[in-house]
mmCIF file of C-alpha atoms in Angstrom:
data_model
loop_
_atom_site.group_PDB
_atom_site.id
_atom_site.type_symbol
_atom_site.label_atom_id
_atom_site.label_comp_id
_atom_site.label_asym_id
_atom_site.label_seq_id
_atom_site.Cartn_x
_atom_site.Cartn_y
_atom_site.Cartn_z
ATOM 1 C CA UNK A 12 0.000 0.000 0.000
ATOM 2 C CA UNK A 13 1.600 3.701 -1.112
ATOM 3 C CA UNK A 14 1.586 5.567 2.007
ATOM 4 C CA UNK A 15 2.833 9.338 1.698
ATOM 5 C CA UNK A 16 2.772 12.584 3.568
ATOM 6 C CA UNK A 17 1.489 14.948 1.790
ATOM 7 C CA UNK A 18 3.930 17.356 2.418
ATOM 8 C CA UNK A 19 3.527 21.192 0.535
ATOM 9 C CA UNK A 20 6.433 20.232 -1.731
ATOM 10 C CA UNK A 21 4.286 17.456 -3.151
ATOM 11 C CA UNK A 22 1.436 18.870 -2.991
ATOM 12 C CA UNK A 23 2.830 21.679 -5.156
ATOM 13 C CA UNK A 24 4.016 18.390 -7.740
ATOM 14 C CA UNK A 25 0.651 16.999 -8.072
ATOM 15 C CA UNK A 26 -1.013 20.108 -8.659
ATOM 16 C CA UNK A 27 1.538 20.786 -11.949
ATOM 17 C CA UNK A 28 -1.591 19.338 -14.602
ATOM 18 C CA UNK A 29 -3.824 22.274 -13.922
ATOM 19 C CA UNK A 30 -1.714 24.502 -13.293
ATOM 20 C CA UNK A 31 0.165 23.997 -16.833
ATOM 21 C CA UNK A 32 -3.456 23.528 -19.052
ATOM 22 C CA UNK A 33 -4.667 26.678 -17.181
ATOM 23 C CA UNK A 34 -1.080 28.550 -18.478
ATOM 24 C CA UNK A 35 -1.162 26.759 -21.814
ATOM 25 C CA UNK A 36 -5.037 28.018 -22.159
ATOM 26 C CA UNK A 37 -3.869 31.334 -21.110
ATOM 27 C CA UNK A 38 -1.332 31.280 -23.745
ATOM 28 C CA UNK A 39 -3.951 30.732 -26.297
ATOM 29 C CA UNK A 40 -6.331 33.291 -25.588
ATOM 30 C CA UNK A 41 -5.913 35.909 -23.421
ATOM 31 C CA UNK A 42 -2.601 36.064 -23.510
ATOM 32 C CA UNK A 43 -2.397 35.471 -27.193
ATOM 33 C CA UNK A 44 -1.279 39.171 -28.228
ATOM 34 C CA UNK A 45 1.180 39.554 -25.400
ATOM 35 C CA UNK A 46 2.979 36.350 -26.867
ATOM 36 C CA UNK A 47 2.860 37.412 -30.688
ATOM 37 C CA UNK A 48 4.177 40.442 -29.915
ATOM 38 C CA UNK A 49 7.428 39.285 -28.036
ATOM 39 C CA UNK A 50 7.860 36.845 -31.372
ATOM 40 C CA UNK A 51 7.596 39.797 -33.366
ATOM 41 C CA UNK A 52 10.312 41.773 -31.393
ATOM 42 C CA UNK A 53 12.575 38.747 -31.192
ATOM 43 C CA UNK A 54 12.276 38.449 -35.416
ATOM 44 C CA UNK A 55 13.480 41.915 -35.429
ATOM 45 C CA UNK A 56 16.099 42.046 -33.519
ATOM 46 C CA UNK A 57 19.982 41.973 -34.061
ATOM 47 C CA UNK A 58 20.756 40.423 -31.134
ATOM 48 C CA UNK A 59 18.702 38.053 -28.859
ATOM 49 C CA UNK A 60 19.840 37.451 -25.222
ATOM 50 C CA UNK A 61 18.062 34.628 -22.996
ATOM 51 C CA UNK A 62 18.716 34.539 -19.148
ATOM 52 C CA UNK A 63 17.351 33.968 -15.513
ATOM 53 C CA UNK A 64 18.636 32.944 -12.119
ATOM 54 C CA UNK A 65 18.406 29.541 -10.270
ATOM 55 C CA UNK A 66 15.201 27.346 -11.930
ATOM 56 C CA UNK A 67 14.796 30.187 -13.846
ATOM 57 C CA UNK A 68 18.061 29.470 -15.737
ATOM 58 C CA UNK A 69 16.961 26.028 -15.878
ATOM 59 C CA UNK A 70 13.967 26.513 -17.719
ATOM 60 C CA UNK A 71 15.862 28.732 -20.342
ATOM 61 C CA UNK A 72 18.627 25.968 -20.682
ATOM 62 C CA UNK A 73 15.814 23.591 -21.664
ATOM 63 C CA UNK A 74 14.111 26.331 -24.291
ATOM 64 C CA UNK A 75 17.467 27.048 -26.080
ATOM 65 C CA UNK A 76 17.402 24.578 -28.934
ATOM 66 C CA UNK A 77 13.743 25.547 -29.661
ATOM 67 C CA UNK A 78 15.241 28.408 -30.410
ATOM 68 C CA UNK A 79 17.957 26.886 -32.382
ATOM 69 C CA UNK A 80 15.458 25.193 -34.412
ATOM 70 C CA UNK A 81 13.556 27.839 -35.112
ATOM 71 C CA UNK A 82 16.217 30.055 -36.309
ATOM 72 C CA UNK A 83 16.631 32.250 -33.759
ATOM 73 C CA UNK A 84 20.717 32.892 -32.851
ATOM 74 C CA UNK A 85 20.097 33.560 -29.243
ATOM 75 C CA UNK A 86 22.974 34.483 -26.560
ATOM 76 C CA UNK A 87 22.623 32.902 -23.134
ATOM 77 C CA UNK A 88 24.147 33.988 -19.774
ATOM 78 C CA UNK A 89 22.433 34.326 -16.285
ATOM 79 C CA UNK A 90 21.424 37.121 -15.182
ATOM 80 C CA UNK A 91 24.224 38.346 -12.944
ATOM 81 C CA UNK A 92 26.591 37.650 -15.636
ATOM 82 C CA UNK A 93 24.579 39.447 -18.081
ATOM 83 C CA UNK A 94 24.369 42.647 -15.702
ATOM 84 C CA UNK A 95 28.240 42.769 -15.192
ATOM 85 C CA UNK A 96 29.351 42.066 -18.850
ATOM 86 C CA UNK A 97 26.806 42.327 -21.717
ATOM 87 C CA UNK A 98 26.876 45.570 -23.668
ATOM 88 C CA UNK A 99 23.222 46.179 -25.418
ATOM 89 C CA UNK A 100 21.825 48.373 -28.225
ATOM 90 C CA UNK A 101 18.686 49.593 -29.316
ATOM 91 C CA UNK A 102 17.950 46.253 -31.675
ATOM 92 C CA UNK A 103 18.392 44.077 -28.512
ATOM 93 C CA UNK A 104 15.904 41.923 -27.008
ATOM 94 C CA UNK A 105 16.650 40.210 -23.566
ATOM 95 C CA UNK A 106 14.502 37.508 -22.752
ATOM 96 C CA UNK A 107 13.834 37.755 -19.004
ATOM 97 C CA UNK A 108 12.580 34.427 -16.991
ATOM 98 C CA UNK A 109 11.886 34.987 -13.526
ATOM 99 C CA UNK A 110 9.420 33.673 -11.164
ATOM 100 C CA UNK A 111 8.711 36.743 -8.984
ATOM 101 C CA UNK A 112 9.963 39.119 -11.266
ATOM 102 C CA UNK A 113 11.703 40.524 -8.077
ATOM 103 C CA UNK A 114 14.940 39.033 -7.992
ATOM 104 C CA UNK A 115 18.129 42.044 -7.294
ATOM 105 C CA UNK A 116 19.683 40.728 -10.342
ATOM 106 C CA UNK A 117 16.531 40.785 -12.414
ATOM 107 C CA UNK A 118 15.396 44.290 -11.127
ATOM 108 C CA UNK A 119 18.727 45.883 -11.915
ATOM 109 C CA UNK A 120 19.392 44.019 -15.358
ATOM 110 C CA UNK A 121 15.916 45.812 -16.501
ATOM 111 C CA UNK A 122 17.372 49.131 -14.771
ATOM 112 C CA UNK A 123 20.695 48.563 -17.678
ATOM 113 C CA UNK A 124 18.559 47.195 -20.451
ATOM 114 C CA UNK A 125 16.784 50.570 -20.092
ATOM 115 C CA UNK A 126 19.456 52.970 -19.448
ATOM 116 C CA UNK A 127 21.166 51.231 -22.906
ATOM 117 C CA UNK A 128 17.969 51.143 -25.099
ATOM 118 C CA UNK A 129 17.562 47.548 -25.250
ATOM 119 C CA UNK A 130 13.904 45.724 -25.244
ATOM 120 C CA UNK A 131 13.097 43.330 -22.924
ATOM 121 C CA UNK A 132 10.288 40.737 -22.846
ATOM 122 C CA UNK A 133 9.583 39.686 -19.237
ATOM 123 C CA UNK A 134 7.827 36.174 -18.634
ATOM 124 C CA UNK A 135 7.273 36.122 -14.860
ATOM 125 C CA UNK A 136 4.247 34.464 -12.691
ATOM 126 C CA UNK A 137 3.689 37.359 -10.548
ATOM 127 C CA UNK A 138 1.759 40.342 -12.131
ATOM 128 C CA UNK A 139 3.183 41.964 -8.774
ATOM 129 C CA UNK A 140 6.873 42.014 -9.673
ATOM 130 C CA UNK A 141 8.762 44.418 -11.288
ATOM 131 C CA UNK A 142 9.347 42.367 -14.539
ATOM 132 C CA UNK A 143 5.848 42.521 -14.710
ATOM 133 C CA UNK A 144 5.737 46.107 -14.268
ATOM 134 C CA UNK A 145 8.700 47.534 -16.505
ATOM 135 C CA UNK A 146 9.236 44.796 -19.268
ATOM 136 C CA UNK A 147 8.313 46.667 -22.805
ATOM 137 C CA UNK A 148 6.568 42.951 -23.248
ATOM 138 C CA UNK A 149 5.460 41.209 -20.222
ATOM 139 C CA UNK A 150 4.050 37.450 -20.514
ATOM 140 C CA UNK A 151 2.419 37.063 -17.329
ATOM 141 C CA UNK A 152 1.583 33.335 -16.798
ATOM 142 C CA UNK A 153 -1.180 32.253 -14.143
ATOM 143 C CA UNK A 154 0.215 29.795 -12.376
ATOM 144 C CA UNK A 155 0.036 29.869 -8.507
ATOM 145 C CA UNK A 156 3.565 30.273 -7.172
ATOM 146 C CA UNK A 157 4.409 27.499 -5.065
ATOM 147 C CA UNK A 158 5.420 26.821 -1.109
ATOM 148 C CA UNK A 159 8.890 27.335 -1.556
ATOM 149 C CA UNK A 160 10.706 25.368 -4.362
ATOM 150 C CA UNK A 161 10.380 25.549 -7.683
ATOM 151 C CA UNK A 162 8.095 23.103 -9.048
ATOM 152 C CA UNK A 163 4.864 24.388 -11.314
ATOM 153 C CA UNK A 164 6.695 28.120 -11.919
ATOM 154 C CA UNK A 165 9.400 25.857 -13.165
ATOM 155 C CA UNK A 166 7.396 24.360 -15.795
ATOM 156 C CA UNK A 167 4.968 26.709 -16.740
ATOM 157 C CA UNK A 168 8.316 29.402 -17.276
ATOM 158 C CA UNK A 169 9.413 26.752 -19.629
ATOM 159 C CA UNK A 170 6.382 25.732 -20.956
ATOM 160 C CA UNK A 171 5.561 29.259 -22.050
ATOM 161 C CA UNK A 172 8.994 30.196 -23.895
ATOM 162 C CA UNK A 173 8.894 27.142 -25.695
ATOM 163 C CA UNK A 174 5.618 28.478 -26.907
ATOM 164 C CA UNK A 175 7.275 31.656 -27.689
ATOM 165 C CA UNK A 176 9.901 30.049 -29.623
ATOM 166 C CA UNK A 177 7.659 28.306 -31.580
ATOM 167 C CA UNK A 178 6.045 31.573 -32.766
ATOM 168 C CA UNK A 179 9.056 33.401 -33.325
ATOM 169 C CA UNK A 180 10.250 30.786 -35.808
ATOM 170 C CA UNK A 181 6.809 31.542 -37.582
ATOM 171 C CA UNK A 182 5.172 28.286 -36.619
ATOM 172 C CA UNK A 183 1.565 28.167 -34.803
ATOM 173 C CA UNK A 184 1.626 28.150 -31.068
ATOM 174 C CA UNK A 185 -1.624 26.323 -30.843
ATOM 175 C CA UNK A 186 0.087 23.110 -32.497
ATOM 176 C CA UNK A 187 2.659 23.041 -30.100
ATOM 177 C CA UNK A 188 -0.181 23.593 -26.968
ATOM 178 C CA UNK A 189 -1.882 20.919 -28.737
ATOM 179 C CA UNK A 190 0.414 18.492 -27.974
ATOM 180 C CA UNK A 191 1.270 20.030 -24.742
ATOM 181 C CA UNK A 192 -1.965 19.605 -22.943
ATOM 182 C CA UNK A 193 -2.010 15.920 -24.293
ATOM 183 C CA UNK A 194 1.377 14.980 -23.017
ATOM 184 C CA UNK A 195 -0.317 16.894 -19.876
ATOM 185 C CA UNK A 196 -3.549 14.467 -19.859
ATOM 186 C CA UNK A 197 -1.214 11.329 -20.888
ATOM 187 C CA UNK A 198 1.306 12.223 -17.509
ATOM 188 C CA UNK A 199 -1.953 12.989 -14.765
ATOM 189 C CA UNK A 200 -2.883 9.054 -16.033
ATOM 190 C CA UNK A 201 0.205 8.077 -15.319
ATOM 191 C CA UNK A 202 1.210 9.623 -11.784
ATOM 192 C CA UNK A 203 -0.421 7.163 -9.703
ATOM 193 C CA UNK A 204 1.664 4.548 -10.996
ATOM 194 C CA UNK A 205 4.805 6.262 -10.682
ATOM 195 C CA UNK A 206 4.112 7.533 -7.437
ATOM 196 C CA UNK A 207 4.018 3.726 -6.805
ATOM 197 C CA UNK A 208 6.950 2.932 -8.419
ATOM 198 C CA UNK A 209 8.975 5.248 -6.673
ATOM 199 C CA UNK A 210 8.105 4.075 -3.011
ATOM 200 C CA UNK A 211 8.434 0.465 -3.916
ATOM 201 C CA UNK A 212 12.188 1.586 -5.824
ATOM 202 C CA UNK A 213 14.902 0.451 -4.175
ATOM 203 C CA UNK A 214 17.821 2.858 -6.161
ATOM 204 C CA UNK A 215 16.248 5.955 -4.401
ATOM 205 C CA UNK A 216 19.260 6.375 -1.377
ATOM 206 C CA UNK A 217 19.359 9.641 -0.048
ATOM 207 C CA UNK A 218 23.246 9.013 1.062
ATOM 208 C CA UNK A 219 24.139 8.732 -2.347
ATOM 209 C CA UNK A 220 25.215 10.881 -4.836
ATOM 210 C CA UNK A 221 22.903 10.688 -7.959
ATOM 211 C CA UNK A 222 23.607 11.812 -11.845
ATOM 212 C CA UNK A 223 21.216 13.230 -14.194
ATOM 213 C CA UNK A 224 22.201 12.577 -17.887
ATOM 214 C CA UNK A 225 20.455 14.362 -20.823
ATOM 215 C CA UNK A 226 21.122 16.293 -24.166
ATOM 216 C CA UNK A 227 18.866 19.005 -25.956
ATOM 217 C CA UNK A 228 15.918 19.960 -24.433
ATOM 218 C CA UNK A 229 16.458 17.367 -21.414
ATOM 219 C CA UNK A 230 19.434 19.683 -20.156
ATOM 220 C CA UNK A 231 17.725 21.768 -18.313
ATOM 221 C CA UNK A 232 15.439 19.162 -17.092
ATOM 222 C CA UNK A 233 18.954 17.881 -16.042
ATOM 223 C CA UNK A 234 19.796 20.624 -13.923
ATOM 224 C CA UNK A 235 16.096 21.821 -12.349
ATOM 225 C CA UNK A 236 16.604 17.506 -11.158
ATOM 226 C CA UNK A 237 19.651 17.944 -9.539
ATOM 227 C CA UNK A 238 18.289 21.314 -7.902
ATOM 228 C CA UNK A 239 15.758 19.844 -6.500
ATOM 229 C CA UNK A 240 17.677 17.050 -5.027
ATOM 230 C CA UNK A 241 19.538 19.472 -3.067
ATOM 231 C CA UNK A 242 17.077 21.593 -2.439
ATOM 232 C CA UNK A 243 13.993 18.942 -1.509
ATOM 233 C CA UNK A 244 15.704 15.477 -1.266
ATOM 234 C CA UNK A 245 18.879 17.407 1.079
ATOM 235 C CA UNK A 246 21.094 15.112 -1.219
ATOM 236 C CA UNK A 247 24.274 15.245 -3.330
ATOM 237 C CA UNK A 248 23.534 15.499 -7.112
ATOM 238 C CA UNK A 249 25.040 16.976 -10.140
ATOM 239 C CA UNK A 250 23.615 17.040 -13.989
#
């Protein structure tokens, strides 16, 4: 018999279907314009920068080769790297992911961007932060931040730039949320029976140290694993 404490961190993991078909929904209607209108910048401009901080980073590491394939050259550095080095122009775009929007690094990165004339598309889940507020093109998502780690501001944050990717290389967002929300209904089946798997596992030892292997896309799936292995499991990791 499964037996587990429902505990806010997994809580906030089981909730992750609704909260990413209400964000993908979003996506395709009312926030429709916000997202054709950050593709349309991103086509126009010289130079295309990609960056956040922590899971933030992550879920940009895991949009990059949608990108890619879509045509787009995009530069990425995190954030604090990108506020001590990058130089910017007026055809710049920085992509900005952020879950608050409030971060020091993100709130003083918008502070150069705009002091050098570049543009910068914000997507954020808090209408409250200052992404939100200052971002020439804000993509606000509506996904409840969760308890403490990163878990469904994770995936909707990467989630909704691979949407934006998609439409900057000129191909229809709704395809791509097509097969988003069905991977979504296919993996809410399927959660019972991994939740079972994993308490019956016996490879699962906290006093180990565990690697997380991946290429493309599955990088920064990589890396958001191994954070929260530290940061929920209290265990050595590395991707």
């Amino acid at each position: 018999t499964l037996v587990t404490i429902m505990t806010h961190f997994l809580a906030d993991i089981l909730r992750q279907p609704e909260e990413l078909r209400r964000m993908l929904n979003h996506l395709r209607n009312s926030g429709q314009d916000a997202l054709r209108d950050a593709a349309t910048a991103i086509r126009n401009a010289r130079e295309i920068y990609l960056t956040g901080v922590g899971a933030s980073w992550n879920a940009a590491l895991s949009v990059l080769p949608l990108f890619t394939v879509s045509g787009c050259r995009v530069y990425m550095q995190e954030t604090p790297e990108l506020l001590h080095f990058a130089r910017f122009s007026a055809k710049s775009v920085v992509i900005v992911l952020s879950r608050s929007g409030k971060s020091i690094e993100v709130v003083n990165l918008l502070t150069k961007a705009r002091t050098e004339g570049a543009t910068v598309i914000g997507i954020t889940c808090s209408e409250e932060g200052t992404l939100a507020k200052e971002a020439q093109l804000a993509i606000v998502l509506p996904t409840k931040l969760d308890h403490a780690i990163s878990v469904n501001t994770y995936t909707s944050l990467a989630g909704a730039t691979a949407a934006l990717a998609s439409v900057s290389g000129g191909h229809s967002g709704d395809r791509l949320i097509d097969h988003l929300l069905a991977s979504i209904d296919n993996v809410e089946q399927s959660m019972p029976d991994w939740r079972a798997r994993v308490e019956e596992s016996a490879w699962i030892d906290p006093d180990v140290s565990t690697y997380f292997l991946g290429r493309g896309c599955s990088v920064g799936s990589c890396h958001e694993a191994r954070l929260l292995w530290e940061e929920g499991a209290k265990a050595p990791a590395t991707a």
